[in-house]
Coordinates of C-alpha atoms in Angstrom, one line a residue:
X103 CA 0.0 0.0 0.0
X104 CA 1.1 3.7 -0.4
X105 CA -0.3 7.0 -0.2
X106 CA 0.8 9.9 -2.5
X107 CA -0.4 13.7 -0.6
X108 CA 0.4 16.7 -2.8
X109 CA -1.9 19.2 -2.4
X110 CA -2.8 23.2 -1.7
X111 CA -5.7 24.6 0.7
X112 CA -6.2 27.8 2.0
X113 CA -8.1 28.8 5.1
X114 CA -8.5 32.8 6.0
X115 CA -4.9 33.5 6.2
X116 CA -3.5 29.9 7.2
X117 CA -2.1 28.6 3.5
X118 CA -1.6 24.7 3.9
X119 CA 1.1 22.9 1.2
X120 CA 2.1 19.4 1.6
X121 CA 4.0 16.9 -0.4
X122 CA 4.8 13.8 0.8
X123 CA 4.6 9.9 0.4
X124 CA 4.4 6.6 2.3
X125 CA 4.6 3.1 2.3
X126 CA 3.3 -0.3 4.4
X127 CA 4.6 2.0 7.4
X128 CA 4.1 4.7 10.0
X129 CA 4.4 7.9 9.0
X130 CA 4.8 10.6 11.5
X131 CA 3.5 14.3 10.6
X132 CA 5.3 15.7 13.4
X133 CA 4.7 19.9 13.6
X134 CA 3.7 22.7 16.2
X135 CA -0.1 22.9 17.3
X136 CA -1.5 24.8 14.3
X137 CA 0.5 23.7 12.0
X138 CA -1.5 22.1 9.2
X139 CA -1.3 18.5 10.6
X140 CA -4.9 17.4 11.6
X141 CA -5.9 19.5 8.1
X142 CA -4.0 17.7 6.2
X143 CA -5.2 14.3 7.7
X144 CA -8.8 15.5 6.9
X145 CA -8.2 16.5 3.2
X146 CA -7.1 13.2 3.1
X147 CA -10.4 11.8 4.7
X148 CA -12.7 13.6 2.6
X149 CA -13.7 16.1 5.2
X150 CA -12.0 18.7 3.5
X151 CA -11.5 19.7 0.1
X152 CA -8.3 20.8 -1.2
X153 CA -8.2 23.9 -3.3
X154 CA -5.7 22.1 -5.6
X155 CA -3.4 19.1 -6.0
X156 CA -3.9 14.8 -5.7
X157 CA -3.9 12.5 -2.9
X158 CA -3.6 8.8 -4.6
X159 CA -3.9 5.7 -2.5
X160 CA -2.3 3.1 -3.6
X161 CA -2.9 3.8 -7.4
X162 CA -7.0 4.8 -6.9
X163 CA -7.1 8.8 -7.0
X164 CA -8.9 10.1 -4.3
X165 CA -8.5 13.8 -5.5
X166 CA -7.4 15.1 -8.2
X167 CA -8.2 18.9 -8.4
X168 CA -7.2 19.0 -12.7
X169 CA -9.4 16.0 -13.5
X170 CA -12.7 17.0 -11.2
X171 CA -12.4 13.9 -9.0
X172 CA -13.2 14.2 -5.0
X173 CA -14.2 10.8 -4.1
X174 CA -16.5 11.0 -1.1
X175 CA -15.2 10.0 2.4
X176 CA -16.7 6.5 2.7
X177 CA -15.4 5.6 -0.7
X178 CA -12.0 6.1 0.2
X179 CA -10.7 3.1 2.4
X180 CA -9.6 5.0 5.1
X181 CA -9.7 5.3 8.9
X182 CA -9.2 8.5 10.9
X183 CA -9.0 8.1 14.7
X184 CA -9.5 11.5 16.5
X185 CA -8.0 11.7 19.6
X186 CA -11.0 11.7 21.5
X187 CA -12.0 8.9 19.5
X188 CA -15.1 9.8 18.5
X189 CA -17.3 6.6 19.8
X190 CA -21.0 7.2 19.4
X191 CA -22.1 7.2 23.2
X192 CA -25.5 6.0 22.8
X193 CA -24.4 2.7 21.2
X194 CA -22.5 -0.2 23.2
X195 CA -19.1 -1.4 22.2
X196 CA -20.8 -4.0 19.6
X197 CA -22.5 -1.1 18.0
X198 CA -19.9 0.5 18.0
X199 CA -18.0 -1.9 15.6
X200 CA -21.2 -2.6 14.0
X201 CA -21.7 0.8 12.5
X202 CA -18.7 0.4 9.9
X203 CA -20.2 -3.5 8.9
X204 CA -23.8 -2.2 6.8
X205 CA -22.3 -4.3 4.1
X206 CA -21.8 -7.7 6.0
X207 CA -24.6 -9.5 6.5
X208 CA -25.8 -12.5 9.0
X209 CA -23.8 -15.1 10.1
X210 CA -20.6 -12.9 7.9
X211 CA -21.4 -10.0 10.3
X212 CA -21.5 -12.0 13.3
X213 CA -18.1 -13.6 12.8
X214 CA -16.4 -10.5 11.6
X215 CA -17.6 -9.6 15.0
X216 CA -16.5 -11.8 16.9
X217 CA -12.8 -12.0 15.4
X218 CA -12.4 -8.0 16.4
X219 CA -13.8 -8.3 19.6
X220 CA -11.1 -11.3 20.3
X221 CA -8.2 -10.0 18.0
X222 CA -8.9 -6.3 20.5
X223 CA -9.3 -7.6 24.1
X224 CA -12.9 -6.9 24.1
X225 CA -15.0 -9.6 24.8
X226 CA -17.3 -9.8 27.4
X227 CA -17.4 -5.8 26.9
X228 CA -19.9 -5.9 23.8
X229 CA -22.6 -4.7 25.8
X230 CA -20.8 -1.8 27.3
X231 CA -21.2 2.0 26.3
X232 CA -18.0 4.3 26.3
X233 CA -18.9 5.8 29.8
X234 CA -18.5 2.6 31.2
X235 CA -15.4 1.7 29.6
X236 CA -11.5 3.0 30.4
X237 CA -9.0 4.7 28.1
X238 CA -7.8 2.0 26.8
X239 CA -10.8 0.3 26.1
X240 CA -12.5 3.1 24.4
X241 CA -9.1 3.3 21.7
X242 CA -9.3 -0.4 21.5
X243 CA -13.2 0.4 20.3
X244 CA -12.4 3.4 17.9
X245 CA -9.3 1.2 16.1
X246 CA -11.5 -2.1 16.2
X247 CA -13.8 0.1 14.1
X248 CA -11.4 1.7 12.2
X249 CA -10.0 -1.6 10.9
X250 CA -13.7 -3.5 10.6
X251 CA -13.7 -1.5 7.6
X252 CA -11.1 -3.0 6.1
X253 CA -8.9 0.1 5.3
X254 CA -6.2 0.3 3.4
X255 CA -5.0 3.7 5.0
X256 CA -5.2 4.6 9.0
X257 CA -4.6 7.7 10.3
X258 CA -4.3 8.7 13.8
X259 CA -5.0 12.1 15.1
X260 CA -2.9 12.7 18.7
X261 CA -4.4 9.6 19.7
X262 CA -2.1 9.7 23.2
X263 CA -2.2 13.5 24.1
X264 CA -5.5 13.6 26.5
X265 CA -3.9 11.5 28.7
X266 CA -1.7 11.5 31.8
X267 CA 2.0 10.2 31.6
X268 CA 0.8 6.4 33.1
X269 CA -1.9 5.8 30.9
X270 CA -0.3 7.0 27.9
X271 CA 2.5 4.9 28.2
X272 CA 0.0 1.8 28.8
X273 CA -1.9 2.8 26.0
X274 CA 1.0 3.6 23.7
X275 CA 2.0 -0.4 23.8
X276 CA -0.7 -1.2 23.5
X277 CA -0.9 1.0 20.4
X278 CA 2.8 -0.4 18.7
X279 CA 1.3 -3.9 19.4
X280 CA -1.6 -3.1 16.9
X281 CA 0.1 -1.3 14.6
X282 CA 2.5 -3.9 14.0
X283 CA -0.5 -6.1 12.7
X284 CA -1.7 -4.0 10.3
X285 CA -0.9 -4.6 6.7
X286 CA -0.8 -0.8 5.7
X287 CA -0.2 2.3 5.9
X288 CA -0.9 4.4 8.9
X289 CA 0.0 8.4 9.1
X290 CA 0.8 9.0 12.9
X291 CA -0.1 13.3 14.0
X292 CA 2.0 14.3 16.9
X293 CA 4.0 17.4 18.4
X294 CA 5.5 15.3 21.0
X295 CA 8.8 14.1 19.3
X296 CA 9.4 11.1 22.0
X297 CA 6.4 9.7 20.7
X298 CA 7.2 9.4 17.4
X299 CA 11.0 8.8 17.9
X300 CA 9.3 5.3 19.7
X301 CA 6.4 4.6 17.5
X302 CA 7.1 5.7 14.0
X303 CA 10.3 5.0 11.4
X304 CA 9.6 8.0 9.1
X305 CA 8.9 11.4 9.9
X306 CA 7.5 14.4 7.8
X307 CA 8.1 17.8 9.6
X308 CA 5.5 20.7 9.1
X309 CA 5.9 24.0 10.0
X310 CA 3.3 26.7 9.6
X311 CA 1.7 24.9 6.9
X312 CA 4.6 23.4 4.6
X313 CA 6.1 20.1 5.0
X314 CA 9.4 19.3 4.8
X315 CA 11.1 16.2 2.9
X316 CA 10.5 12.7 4.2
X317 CA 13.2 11.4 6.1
X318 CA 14.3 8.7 9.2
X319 CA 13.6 9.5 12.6
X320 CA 16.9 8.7 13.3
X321 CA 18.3 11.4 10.5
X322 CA 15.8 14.0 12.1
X323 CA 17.7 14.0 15.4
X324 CA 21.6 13.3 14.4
X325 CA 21.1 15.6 11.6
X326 CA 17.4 17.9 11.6
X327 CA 18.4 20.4 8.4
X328 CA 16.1 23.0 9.0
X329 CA 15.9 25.0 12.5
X330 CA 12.2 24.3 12.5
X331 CA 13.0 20.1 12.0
X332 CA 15.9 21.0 14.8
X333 CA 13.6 22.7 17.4
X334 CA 10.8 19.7 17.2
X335 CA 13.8 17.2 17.8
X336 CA 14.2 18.9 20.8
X337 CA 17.7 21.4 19.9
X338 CA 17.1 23.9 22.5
X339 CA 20.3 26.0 21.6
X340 CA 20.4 27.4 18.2
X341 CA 22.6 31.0 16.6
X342 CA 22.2 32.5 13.3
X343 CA 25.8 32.4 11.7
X344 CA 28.1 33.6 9.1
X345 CA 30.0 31.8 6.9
X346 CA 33.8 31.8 7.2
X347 CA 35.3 28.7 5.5
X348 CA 33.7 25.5 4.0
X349 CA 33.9 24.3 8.1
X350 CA 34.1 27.0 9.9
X351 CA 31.2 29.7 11.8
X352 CA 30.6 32.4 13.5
X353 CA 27.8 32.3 16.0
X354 CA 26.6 35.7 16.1
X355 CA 24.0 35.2 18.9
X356 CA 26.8 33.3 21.4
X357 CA 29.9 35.8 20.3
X358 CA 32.4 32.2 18.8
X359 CA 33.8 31.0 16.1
X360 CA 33.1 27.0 15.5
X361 CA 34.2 24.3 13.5
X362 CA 31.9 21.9 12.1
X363 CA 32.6 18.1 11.6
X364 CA 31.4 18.4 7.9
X365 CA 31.5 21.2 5.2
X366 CA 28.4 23.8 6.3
X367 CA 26.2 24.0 3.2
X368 CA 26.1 27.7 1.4
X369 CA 22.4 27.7 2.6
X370 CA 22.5 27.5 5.7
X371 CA 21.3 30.2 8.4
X372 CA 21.8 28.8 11.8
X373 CA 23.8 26.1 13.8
X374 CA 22.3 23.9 16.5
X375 CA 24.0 22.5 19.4
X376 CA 22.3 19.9 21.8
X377 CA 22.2 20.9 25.3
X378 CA 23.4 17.5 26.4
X379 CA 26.2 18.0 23.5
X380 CA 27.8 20.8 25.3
X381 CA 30.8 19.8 27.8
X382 CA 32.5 21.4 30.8
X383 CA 36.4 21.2 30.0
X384 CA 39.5 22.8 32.3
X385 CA 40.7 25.1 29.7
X386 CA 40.8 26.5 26.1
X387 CA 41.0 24.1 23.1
X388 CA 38.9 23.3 19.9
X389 CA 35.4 24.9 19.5
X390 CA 35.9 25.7 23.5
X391 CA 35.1 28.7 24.9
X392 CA 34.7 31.0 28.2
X393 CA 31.1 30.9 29.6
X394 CA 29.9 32.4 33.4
X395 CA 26.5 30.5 34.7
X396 CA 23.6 32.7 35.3
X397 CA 21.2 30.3 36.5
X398 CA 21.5 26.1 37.6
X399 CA 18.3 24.4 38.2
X400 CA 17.7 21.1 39.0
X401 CA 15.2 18.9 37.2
X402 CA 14.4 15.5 38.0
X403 CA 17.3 13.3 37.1
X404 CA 20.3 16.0 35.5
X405 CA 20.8 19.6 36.3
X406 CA 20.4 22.5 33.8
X407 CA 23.1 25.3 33.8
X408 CA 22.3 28.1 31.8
X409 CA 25.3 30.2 30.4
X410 CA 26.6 33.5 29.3
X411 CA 29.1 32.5 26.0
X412 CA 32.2 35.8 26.9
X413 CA 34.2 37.1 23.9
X414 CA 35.5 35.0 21.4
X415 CA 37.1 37.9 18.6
X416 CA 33.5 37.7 17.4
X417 CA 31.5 40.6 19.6
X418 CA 29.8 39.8 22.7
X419 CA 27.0 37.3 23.3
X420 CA 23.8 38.2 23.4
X421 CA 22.1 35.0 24.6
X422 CA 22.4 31.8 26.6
X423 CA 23.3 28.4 26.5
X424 CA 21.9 25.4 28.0
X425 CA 23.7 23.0 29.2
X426 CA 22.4 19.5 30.4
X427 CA 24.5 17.5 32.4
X428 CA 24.4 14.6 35.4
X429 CA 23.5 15.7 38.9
X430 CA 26.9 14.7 39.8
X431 CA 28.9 16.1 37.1
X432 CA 28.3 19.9 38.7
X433 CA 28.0 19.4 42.2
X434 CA 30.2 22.2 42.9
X435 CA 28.9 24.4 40.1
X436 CA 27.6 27.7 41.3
X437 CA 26.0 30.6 39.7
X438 CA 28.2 33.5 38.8
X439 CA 30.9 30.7 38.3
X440 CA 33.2 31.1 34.9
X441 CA 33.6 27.9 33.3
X442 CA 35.0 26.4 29.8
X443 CA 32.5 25.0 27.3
X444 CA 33.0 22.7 24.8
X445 CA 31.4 21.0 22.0
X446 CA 32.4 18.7 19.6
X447 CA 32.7 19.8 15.8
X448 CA 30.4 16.7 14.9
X449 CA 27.8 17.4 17.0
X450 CA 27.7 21.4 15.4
X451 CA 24.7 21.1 13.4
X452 CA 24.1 23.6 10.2
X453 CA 20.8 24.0 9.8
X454 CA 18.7 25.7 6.9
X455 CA 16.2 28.8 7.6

């Protein structure tokens, strides 16, 4: 199976423009709240119409703005789980399931039944409505009647972000296990990068509307591109630069000069640096430089120091850095201290606008 998205819609002043494909996988549209993402899931379902472009799933045309074709929602084989899943809470967990199945008939429908309720933990629960039913048994309904209708395309809308850290991580198992059994696609919405780091093996980045090329999850944290990719991976330090040599930077916001493991492409606007990439070192040396702490702040398992980059021969800094390192790494660490920073010139990351 594969889904081909390239398409155009414009809503008051947000403009949405996506491009992307997918195979027999989970894609992750990972983006800011307001981004485009849940729009773009529902120009795929039908709810929404595209001002322009073609979504094709795997080789029937859904839309096709040029050619006049809009298939209607329940002709295109999909399944789009909001993340309040959507049950109907006047039916039970049977009707539920039921409502997707008009086409099945008698002893067919009974069986088709029966195998969901078994292959999603849910028997002995047929007769119970939502209310009565816990988190995970109310996404156990909404997927069993996603997939009751056979789709060849499932998208899930933040399926994980109403609930607390326990549940979700229950749930989100739970979740893998079942995705893991489907023989499709599925197109994963999330802002919370963790999540998809775990769950998904692609990722498509969108930032105020536009995504960004398909690429590993794995390539989206060791090497983001863009600062927008860079700041949902989680790169809390970032400094627009100039140019000096096919290696070499100058961080204008932190006041040095850097040298980057690879050539820094002609394109590029800023440099990222991971705060748990930055290290405390005894005295000057390679892409090291003088720092003072302004604040140290304990979280739950590393402390935080927050820096003031000095002079480097490239003007005076004019914000901080964060630094995160093991409780007992900085023990003796106090604010107002001056300290040596280092990073490594493979872990400087040119990034585009």
């Amino acid at each position: 199976m594969t889904i081909s998205v390239n398409i155009r819609k414009k809503m008051g002043d947000f403009f949405l423009d996506v491009n992307f494909e997918a195979g027999n996988e989970v894609l992750a549209l990972l983006g800011s709240s307001g981004c485009g993402k849940s729009m773009t899931l529902k120009c795929v379902a039908g709810v929404l119409k595209p001002d322009e472009g073609r979504i094709v799933l795997d080789g029937r045309v859904l839309f096709d703005s040029r050619e006049g074709i809009n298939l209607p929602p329940q002709e295109r084989g999909v399944g789009l789980l909001f993340q309040n899943y959507a049950l109907f809470p006047n039916m039970t967990v049977a009707g539920n399931i039921l409502s997707v199945l008009r086409k099945e008939r008698g002893e067919r429908r009974r069986e088709k039944l029966a195998t969901l309720l078994e292959k999603f933990y849910l028997q002995g629960l047929e007769s119970h409505y939502p209310s009565q039913l816990s988190g995970g048994q109310q996404q156990r309904v909404a997927l069993a009647r996603i997939l009751a209708s056979d789709p060849a395309l499932v998208m899930l809308d933040e399926p994980l972000s109403a609930l607390d850290t326990y549940l979700r991580w229950q749930l989100e198992t739970e979740l893998l296990r079942l995705l893991e059994q489907f023989e499709g696609t599925t197109l994963y919405v999330s802002h919370n990068r963790n999540e998809v780091y775990r769950i998904c093996r692609k990722v498509c980045v969108m930032h105020q509307g536009m995504s960004e090329p398909v690429c590993g999850v794995s390539d989206l944290f060791e090497k983001p591109g863009t600062l927008s990719a860079a700041l949902l991976s989680g790169c809390k330090n970032y400094s627009r630069i100039e140019r000096l040599s096919p290696r070499t930077v100058s961080a204008q916001d932190w006041g040095v000069e850097l040298t980057c493991g690879d050539d820094v492409p002609e394109d590029s606007r800023y440099i990222g640096v991971r705060a748990h990439y930055l290290k405390i070192v005894e005295g000057p040396g390679e892409n090291t430089f003088a720092c003072k702490v302004q604040r140290k702040a304990e979280d739950v398992f590393e402390t935080i120091l927050m820096v003031r980059p000095g002079t480097n021969g490239s003007g005076r800094a004019n914000s901080n850095l964060r630094i995160e390192l093991p409780k007992d790494a900085v023990q003796d660490i106090r604010e107002g201290d001056d300290l040596w920073v280092t990073v490594r010139p493979g872990d400087v990351m040119p990034l585009r606008k």
